[in-house]
XYZ file of C-alpha atoms in Angstrom:
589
model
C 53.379 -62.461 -56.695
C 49.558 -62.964 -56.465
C 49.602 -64.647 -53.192
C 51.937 -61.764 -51.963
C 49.850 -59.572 -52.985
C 46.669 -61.468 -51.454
C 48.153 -61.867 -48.359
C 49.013 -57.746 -47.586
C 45.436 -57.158 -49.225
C 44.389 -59.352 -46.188
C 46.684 -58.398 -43.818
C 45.679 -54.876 -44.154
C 41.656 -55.603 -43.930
C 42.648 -57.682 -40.740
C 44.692 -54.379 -39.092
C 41.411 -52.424 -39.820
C 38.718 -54.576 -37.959
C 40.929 -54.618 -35.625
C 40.858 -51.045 -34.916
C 37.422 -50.830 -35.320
C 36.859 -53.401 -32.899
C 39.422 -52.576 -30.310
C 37.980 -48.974 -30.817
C 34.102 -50.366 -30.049
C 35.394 -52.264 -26.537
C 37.257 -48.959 -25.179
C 33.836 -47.237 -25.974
C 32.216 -49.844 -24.587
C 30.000 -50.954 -27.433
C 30.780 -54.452 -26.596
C 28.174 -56.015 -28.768
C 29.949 -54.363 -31.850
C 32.782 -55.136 -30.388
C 32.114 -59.003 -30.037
C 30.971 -59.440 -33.938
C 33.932 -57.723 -35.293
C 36.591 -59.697 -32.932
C 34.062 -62.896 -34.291
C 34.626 -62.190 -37.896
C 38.889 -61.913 -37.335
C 38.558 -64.729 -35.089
C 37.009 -66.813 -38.055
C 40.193 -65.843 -40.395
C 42.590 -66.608 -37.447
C 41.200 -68.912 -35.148
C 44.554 -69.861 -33.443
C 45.309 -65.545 -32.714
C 45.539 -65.425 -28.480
C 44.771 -61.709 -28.812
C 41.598 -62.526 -30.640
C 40.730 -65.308 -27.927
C 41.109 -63.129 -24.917
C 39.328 -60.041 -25.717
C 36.131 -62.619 -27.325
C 36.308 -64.002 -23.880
C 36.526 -60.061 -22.155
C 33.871 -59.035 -24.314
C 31.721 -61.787 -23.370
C 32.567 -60.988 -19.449
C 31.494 -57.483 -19.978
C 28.246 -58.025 -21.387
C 27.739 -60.191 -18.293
C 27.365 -63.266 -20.937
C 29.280 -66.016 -18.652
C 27.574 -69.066 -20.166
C 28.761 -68.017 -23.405
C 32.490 -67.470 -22.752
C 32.582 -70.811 -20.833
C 31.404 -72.657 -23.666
C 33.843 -70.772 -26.514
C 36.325 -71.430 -23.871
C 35.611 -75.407 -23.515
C 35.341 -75.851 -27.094
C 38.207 -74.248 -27.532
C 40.091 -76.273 -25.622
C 39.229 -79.294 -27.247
C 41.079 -78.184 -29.924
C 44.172 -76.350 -28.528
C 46.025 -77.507 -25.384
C 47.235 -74.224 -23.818
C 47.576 -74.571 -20.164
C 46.421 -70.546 -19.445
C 42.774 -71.389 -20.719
C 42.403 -73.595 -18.152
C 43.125 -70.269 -15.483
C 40.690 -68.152 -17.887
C 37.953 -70.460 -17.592
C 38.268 -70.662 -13.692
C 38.185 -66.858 -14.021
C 34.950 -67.027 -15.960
C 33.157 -69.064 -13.087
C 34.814 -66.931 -10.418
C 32.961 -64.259 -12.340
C 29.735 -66.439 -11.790
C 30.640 -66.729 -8.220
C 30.898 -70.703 -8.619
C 34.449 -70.740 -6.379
C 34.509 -74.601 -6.281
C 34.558 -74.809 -10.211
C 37.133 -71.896 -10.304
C 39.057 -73.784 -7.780
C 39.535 -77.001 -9.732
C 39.994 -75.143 -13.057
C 42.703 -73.060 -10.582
C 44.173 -76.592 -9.185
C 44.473 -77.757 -13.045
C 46.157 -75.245 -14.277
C 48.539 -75.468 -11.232
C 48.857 -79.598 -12.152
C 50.177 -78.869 -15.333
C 53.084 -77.119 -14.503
C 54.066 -80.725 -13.070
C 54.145 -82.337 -16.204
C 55.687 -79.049 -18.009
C 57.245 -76.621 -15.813
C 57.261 -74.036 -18.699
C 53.904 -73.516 -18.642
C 54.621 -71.106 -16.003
C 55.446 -68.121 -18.335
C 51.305 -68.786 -20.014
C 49.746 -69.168 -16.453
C 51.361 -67.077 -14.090
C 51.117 -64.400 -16.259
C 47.244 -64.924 -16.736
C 46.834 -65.082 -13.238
C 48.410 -61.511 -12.895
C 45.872 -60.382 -15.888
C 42.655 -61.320 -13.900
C 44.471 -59.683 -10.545
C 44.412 -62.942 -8.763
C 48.214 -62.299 -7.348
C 47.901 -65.299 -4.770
C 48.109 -67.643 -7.858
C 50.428 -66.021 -9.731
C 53.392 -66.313 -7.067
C 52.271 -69.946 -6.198
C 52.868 -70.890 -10.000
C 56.258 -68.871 -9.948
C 57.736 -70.770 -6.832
C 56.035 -74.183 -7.775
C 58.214 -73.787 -11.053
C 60.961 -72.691 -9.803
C 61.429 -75.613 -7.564
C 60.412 -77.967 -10.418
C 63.078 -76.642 -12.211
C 65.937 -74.679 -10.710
C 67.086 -73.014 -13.093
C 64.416 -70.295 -13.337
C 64.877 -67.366 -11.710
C 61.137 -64.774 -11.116
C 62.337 -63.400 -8.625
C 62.351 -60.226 -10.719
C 58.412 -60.830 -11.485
C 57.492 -61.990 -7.863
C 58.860 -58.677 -6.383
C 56.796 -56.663 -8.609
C 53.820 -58.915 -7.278
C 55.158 -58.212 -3.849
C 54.977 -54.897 -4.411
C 51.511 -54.831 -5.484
C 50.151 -56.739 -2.571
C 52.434 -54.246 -0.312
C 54.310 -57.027 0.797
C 57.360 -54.860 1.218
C 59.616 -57.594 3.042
C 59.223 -60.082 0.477
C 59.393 -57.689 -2.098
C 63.117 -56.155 -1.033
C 64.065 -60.269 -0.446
C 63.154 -60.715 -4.099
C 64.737 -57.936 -5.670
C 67.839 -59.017 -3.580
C 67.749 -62.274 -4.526
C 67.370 -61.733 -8.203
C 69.990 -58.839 -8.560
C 72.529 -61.994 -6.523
C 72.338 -63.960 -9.747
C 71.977 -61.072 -11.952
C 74.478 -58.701 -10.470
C 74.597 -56.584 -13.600
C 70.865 -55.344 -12.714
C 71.568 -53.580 -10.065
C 70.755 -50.272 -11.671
C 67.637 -51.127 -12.454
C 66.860 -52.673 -9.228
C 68.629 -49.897 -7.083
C 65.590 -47.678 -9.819
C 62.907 -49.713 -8.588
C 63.711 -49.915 -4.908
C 63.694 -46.499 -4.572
C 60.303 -46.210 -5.199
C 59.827 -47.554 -1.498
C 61.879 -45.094 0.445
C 62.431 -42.532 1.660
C 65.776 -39.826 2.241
C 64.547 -40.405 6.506
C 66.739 -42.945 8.006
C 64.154 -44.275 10.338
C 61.524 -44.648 7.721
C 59.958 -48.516 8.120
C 61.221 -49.553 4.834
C 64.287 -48.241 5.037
C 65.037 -50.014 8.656
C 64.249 -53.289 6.412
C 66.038 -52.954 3.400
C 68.964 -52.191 5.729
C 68.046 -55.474 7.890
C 68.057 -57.836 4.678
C 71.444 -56.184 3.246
C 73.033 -56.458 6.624
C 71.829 -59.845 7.382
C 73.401 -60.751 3.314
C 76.383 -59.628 4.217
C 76.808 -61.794 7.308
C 75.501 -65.058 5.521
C 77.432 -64.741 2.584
C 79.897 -61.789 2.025
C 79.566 -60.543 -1.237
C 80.302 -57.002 -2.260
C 76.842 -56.476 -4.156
C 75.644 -56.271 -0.425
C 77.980 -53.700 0.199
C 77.652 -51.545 -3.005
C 73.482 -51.388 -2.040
C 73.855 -50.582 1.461
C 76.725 -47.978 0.339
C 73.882 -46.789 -2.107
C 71.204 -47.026 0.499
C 72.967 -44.707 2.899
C 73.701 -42.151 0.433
C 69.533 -41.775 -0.536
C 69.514 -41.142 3.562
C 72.441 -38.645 3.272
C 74.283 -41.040 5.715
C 77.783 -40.634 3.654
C 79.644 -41.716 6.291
C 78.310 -44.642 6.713
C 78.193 -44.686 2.494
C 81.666 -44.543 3.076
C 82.699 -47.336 5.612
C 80.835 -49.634 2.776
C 82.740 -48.393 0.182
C 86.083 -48.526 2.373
C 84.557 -52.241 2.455
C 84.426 -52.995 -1.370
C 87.958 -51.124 -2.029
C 89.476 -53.835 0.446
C 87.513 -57.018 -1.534
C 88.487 -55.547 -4.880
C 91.234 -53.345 -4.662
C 91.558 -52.944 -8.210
C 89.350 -49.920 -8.352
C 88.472 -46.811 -6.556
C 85.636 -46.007 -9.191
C 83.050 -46.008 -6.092
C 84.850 -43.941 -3.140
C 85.225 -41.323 -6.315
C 81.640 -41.360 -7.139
C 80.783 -40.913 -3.766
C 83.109 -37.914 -3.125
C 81.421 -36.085 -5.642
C 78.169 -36.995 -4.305
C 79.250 -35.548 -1.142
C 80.419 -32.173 -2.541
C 77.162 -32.101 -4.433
C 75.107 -32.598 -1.030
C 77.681 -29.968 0.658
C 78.715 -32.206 2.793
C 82.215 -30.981 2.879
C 83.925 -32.656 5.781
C 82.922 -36.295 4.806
C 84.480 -35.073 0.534
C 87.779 -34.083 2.878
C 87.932 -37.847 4.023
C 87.129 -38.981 1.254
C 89.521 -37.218 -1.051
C 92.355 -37.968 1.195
C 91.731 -41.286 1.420
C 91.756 -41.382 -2.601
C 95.348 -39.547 -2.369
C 96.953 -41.924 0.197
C 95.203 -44.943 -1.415
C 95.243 -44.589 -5.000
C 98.043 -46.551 -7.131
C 97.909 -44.687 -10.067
C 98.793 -40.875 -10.648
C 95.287 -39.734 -12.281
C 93.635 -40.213 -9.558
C 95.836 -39.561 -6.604
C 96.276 -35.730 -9.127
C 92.402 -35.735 -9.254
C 91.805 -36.203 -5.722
C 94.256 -33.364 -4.697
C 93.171 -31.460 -7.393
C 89.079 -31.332 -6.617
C 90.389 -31.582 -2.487
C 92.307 -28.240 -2.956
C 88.940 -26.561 -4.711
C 86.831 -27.528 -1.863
C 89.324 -26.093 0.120
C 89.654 -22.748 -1.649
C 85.716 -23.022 -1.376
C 84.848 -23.057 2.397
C 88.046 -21.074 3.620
C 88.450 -17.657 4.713
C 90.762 -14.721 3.335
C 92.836 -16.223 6.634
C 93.192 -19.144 5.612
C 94.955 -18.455 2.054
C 98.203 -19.024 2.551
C 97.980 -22.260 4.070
C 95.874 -23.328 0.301
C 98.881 -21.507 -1.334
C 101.428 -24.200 0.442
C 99.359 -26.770 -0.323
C 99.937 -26.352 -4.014
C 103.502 -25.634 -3.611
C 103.281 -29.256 -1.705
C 102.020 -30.566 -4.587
C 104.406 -29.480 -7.342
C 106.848 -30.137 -5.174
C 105.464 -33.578 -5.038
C 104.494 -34.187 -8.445
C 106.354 -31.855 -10.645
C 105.244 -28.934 -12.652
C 104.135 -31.489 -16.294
C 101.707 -32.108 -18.274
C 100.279 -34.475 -16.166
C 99.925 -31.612 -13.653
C 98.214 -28.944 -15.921
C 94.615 -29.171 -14.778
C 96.101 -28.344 -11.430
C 98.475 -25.410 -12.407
C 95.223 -24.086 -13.732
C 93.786 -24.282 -10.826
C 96.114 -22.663 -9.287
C 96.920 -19.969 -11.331
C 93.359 -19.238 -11.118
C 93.782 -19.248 -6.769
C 96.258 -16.485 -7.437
C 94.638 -14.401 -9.581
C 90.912 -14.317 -8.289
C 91.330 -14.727 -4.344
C 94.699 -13.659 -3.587
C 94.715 -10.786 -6.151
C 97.961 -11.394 -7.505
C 97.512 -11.827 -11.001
C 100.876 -10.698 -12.107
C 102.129 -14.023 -10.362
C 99.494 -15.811 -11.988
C 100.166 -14.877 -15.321
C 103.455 -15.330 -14.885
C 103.164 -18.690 -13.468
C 100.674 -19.508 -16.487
C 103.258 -18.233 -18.928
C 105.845 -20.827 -18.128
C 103.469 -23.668 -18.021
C 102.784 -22.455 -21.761
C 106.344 -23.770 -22.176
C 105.660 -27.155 -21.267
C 105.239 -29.452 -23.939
C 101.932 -29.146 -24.336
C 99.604 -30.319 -26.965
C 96.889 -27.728 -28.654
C 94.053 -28.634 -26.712
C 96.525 -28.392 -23.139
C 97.476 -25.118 -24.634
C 94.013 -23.748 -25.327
C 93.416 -24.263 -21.352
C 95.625 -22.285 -20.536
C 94.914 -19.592 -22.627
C 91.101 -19.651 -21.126
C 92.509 -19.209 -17.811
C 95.483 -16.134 -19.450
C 91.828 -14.587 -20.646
C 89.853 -15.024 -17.846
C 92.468 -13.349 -16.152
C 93.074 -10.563 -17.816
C 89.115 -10.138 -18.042
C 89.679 -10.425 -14.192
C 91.922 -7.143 -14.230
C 89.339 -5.505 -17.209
C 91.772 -5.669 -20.061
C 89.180 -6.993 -22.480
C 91.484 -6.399 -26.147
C 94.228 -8.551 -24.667
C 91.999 -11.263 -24.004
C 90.510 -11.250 -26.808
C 93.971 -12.141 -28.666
C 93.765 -15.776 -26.440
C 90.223 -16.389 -26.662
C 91.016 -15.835 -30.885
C 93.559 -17.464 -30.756
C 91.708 -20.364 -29.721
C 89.246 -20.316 -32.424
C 91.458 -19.651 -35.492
C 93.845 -23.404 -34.093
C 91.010 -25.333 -33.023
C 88.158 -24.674 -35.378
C 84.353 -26.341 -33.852
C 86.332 -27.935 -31.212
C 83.965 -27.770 -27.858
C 86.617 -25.177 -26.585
C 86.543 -23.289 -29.787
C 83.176 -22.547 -28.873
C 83.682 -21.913 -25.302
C 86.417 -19.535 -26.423
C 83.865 -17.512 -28.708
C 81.462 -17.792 -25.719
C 84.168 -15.932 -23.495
C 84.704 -13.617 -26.494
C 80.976 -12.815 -26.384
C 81.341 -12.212 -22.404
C 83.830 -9.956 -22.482
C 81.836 -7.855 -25.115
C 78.917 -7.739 -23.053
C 81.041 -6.450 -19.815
C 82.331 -3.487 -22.030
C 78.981 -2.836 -22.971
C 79.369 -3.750 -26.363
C 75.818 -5.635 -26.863
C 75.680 -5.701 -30.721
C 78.821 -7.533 -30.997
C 77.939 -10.047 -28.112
C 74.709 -11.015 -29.384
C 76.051 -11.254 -32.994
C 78.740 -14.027 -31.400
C 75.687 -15.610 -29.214
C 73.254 -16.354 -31.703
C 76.169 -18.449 -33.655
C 76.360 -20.390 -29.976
C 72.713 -21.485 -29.865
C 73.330 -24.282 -31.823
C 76.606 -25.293 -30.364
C 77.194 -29.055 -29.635
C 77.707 -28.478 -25.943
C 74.463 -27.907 -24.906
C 75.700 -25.948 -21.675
C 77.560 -23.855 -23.450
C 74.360 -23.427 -25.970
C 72.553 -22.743 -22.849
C 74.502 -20.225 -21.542
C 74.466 -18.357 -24.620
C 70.672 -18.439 -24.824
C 70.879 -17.092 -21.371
C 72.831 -14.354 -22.265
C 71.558 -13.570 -25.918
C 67.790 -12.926 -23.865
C 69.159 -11.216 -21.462
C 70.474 -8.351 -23.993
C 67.828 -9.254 -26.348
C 65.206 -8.227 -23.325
C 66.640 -5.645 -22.405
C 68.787 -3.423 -25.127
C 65.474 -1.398 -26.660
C 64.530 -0.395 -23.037
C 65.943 2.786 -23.231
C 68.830 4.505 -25.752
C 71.598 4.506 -23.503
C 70.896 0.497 -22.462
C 71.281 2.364 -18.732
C 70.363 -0.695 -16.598
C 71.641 -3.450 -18.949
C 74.992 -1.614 -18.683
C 74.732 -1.915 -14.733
C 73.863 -5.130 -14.837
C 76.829 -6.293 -17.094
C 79.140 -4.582 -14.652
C 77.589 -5.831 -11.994
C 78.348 -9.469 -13.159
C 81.622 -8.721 -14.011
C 81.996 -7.518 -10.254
C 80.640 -11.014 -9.345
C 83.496 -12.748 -11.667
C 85.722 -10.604 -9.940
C 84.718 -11.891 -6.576
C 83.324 -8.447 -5.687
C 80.272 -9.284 -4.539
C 79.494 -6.931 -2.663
C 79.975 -4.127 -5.263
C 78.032 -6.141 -7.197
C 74.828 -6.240 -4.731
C 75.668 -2.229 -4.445
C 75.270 -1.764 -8.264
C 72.094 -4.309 -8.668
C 70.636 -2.588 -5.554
C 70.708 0.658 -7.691
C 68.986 -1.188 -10.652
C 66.135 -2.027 -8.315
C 65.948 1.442 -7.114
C 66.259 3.567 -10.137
C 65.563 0.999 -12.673
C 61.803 -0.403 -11.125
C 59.334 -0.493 -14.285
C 62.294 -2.020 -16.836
C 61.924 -5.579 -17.663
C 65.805 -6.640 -15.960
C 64.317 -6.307 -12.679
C 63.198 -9.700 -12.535
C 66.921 -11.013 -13.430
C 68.080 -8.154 -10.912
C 66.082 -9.673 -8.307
C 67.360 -13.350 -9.294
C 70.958 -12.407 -10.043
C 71.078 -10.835 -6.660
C 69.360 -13.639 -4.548
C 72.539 -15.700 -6.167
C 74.778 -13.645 -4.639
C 73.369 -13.063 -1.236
C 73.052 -17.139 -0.698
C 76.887 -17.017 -1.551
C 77.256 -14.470 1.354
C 75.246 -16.282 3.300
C 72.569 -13.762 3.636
C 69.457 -16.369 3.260
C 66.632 -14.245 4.466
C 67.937 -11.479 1.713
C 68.279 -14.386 -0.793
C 64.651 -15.472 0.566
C 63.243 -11.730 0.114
C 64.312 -11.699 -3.601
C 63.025 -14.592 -4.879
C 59.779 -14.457 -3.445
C 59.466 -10.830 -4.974
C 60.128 -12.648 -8.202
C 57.598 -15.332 -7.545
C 54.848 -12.214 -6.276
C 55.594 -10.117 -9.247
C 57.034 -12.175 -12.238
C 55.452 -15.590 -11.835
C 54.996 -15.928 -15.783
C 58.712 -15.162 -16.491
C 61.364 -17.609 -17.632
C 62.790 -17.629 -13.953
C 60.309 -18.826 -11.825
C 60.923 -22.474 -11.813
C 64.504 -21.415 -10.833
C 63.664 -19.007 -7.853
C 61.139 -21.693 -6.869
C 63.571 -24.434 -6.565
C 66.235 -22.275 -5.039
C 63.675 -20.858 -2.703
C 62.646 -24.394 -1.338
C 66.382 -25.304 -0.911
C 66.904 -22.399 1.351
C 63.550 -23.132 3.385
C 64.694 -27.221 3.614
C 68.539 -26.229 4.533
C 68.694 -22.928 6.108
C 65.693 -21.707 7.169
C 64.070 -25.289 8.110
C 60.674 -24.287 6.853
C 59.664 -27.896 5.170
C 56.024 -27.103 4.717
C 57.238 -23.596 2.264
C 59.545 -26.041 1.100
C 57.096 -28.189 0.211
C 54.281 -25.687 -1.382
C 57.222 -24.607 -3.164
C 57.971 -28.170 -4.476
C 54.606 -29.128 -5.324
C 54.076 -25.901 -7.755
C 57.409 -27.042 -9.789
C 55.570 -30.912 -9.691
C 52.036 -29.470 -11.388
C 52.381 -26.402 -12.986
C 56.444 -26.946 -14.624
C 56.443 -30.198 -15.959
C 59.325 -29.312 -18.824
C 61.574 -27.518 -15.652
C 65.103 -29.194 -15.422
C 64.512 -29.190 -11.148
C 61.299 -31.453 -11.858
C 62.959 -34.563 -11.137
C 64.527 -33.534 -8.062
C 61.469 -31.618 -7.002
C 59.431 -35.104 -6.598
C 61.751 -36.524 -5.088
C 61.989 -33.852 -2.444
C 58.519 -32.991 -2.107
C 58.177 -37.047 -1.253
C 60.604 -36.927 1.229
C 58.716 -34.323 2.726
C 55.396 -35.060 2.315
C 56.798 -38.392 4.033
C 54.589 -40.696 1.301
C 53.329 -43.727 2.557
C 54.945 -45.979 0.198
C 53.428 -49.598 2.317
């Protein structure tokens, strides 16, 4: 018990010069510095940490002669192969190259007689910056002994020295016998291109894939080229390499999926068509081949006109017809119901149609879905009591469930739209600490929204307007809803809901199309409320329009840059960099 209690009484004086001294070199008080590392090197003379920084220390007072002799003595007395590298360091230091050299050429020897010696050496090497050496003792060892694989460590060397070519080759050839990093190597790859196609280091990652896949098929080669083409927004060709893997390992279809809802994601519509066909002629088993008509069929509905309708409408009835009205169908009789009632306006069919699906045997959950839809529906034609009973309904069988609280989250909706704040709010502050954080989100949303706006003025004028103007845009009536939000920006121009006005209706006019409205808007939210809780939205939205509509990239890019340095904590940050890089075109050699 003594001893114990000797050895955390030491322990804990030892942790303390240590601070103080580590706190004296990053001052640079290096002759403080060198007694205190002195005194814990003379309770633990075999500690490396306390070695190397009495050796630093001594090279930043400029005191050469007096690390190379520590460092000679203390190799008499401990063979550890990366001395030998610091002591050439310490001559290099003294510009004596030939000494360095041989201390260099020692170090190197040893891995001869002890090839794991590598892991002390190379890494010293890399500490004193002197990459040449570092990758020599890496390949020396790993033709002494085969079995090592730094591949991983000489592409981050590589990359250092801007030795791009090698550094792709290495990352290649590690993730070959390590084909479970490819995440992580994919992560660190992409920290040397760019989204353009004809960028330098793009044209040779594609190279050294393509030239893989020609020495030695392997569908690793395949699933990074498939991943390069998709950073470069080349899904087709993302697409011919997944086409590629499906017919090597037909098994799975997990990657043509993925990249279909990459695709709709990137609005690249046409290429999600082929995709999501191919997925419903392909696919063996009925999930998917139900998935891939269902989210095919919602793309659809998406990009077609009033027209066009009818022909979505017998594409459904194709699909019952084909797959049967069951459970295993419900998503899509959702979907469908939905079709009817919000852009064919026939929402006695659609509750109708909803109504006998209710008679399926269903399980609670299945039947809760449906009920969301019977609400949203019925919200849809303004008959807010009658939803209600679903959306209850919902909450009293499945108590905390995730669609419990969506239910009381629709409940909270349909309040606002009738203008009934208090009793919205009251239901939205209980969401705020739901456990699906978009649904939490949303109700924060909201809940400021009213909270912002209710003590404005008795009769809650504008915030009234502006709840019936959203319900216009659930309806699909947008352009009521730009009418009625037009009217809030006329009548309404020193209340605080302009700035969500202005936001709410930039939404809507990108949906129409209209992007130099949509443009107009936001930047009258970035002139006039650049401290509100919107402006890292309108920014990002703003430099979408200018990169994909307007082809503006230096806005874009201003634009970009202000998310990057002044909205650090926004959830577009990531994908800000990322496009301001692409922009700004970084030189990434």
């Amino acid at each position: 018990m003594l001893f114990l209690i000797g050895f955390l009484v030491t322990f804990s004086i030892n942790a303390q010069q240590d601070i103080i001294a580590k706190d004296y070199f990053k001052k640079g008080e290096y002759e403080k510095a060198l007694l205190e590392y002195k005194k814990l090197y003379a309770q633990a003379s075999s500690n490396i940490n306390y070695i190397n920084q009495i050796v630093k220390t001594y090279q930043e007072l400029e005191q050469y002669d007096e690390a190379e002799y520590f460092l000679i003595k203390l190799m008499e007395r401990i063979k550890y192969p990366s001395f030998l590298v610091d002591l050439g360091y310490n001559f290099q230091l003294k510009n004596e190259f030939d000494n360095a050299k041989v201390y260099y050429d020692k170090a190197m020897a040893s891995l001869e007689d002890n090839p794991n010696n590598v892991f002390a050496i190379a890494r010293t090497f890399q500490s004193h910056s002197i990459l040449d050496k570092a990758v020599m003792a890496y390949e020396k060892a790993m033709v002494l002994k085969p079995e090592f694989n730094f591949n991983l460590q000489l592409a981050q060397i590589y990359g250092e020295q801007g030795n791009i070519e090698k550094m792709f080759n290495s990352y290649v050839n590690f993730v070959e016998s390590n084909p479970t990093s490819i995440t992580n190597i994919k992560r660190a790859i992409n920290d040397f291109i760019l989204e353009d196609s004809t960028n330098e280091n793009n044209i040779l990652l594609r190279k050294i894939l393509l030239r893989k896949t020609q020495e030695e098929p392997n569908v690793l080669w395949n699933a990074m080229l498939s991943w390069l083409f998709v950073q470069q927004k080349d899904f087709r060709k993302a697409f011919i390499q997944e086409k590629a893997i499906f017919k090597r390992q037909p098994e799975s279809l997990e990657g043509i999926e993925e990249l279909a809802t990459i695709c709709v994601g990137e609005g690249e519509v046409e290429t999600a068509k082929e995709v999501y066909t191919f997925l419903i002629d392909t696919a063996q088993d009925l999930e998917t081949q139900l998935s891939a008509n269902q989210n095919l069929l919602n793309l659809k509905i998406r990009e077609s006109l009033k027209e066009e309708y009818a022909i979505i409408n017998n594409e459904y009835l194709e699909v019952f017809n084909r797959y049967g009205k069951f459970s295993q169908t419900l998503d899509i009789q959702i979907d469908y119901a939905h079709f009817l009632a919000f852009y064919m306006n026939k929402t006695a069919e659609a509750t109708k149609f909803l109504e006998k699906t209710l008679e399926l045997p269903l399980n609670q959950l299945q039947q809760a879905a449906v009920k969301i839809e019977l609400g949203d529906i019925l919200i849809l034609q303004e008959k807010f009591n009658q939803a209600l009973i679903y959306f209850t309904q919902i909450q009293r069988n499945l108590k905390n469930s995730t669609i419990s609280q969506e239910a009381r989250f629709k409940v909270a909706k349909a309040s606002y739209y009738k203008g009934d704040f208090k009793w919205a709010e009251s239901q939205l502050k209980i969401l705020k600490s739901s456990t699906s954080q978009l649904i939490a989100n949303d109700a924060l949303d909201l809940k400021l929204l009213i909270s912002d706006n209710k003590y404005e003025d008795s009769l809650q004028t504008a915030l009234r307007l502006y709840s019936k103007a959203d319900l216009l845009s659930f309806q699909n009536r947008n352009d009521e809803a730009i009418t009625i939000l037009d009217s809030i920006l006329e009548n309404h121009k020193t209340e605080p809901i302009i700035a969500q006005t202005l936001y709410k209706q930039g939404l809507l006019f990108e949906e129409k199309s209209l992007f130099e409205k949509a443009k107009a808007n936001y930047q009258a939210v970035i002139d006039n409320y650049r401290d509100g809780i919107l402006i890292d939205d309108v920014l990002y939205r703003l430099a979408q329009i200018y990169v994909k509509h307007l082809f503006e990239p230096e806005l874009a890019k201003a634009l970009y840059e202000q998310i990057i340095f002044n909205h650090a904590d926004s959830i577009y940050f990531v994908e800000a960099r990322k496009h301001y890089r692409a922009l700004r075109g970084d030189d990434i050699n």
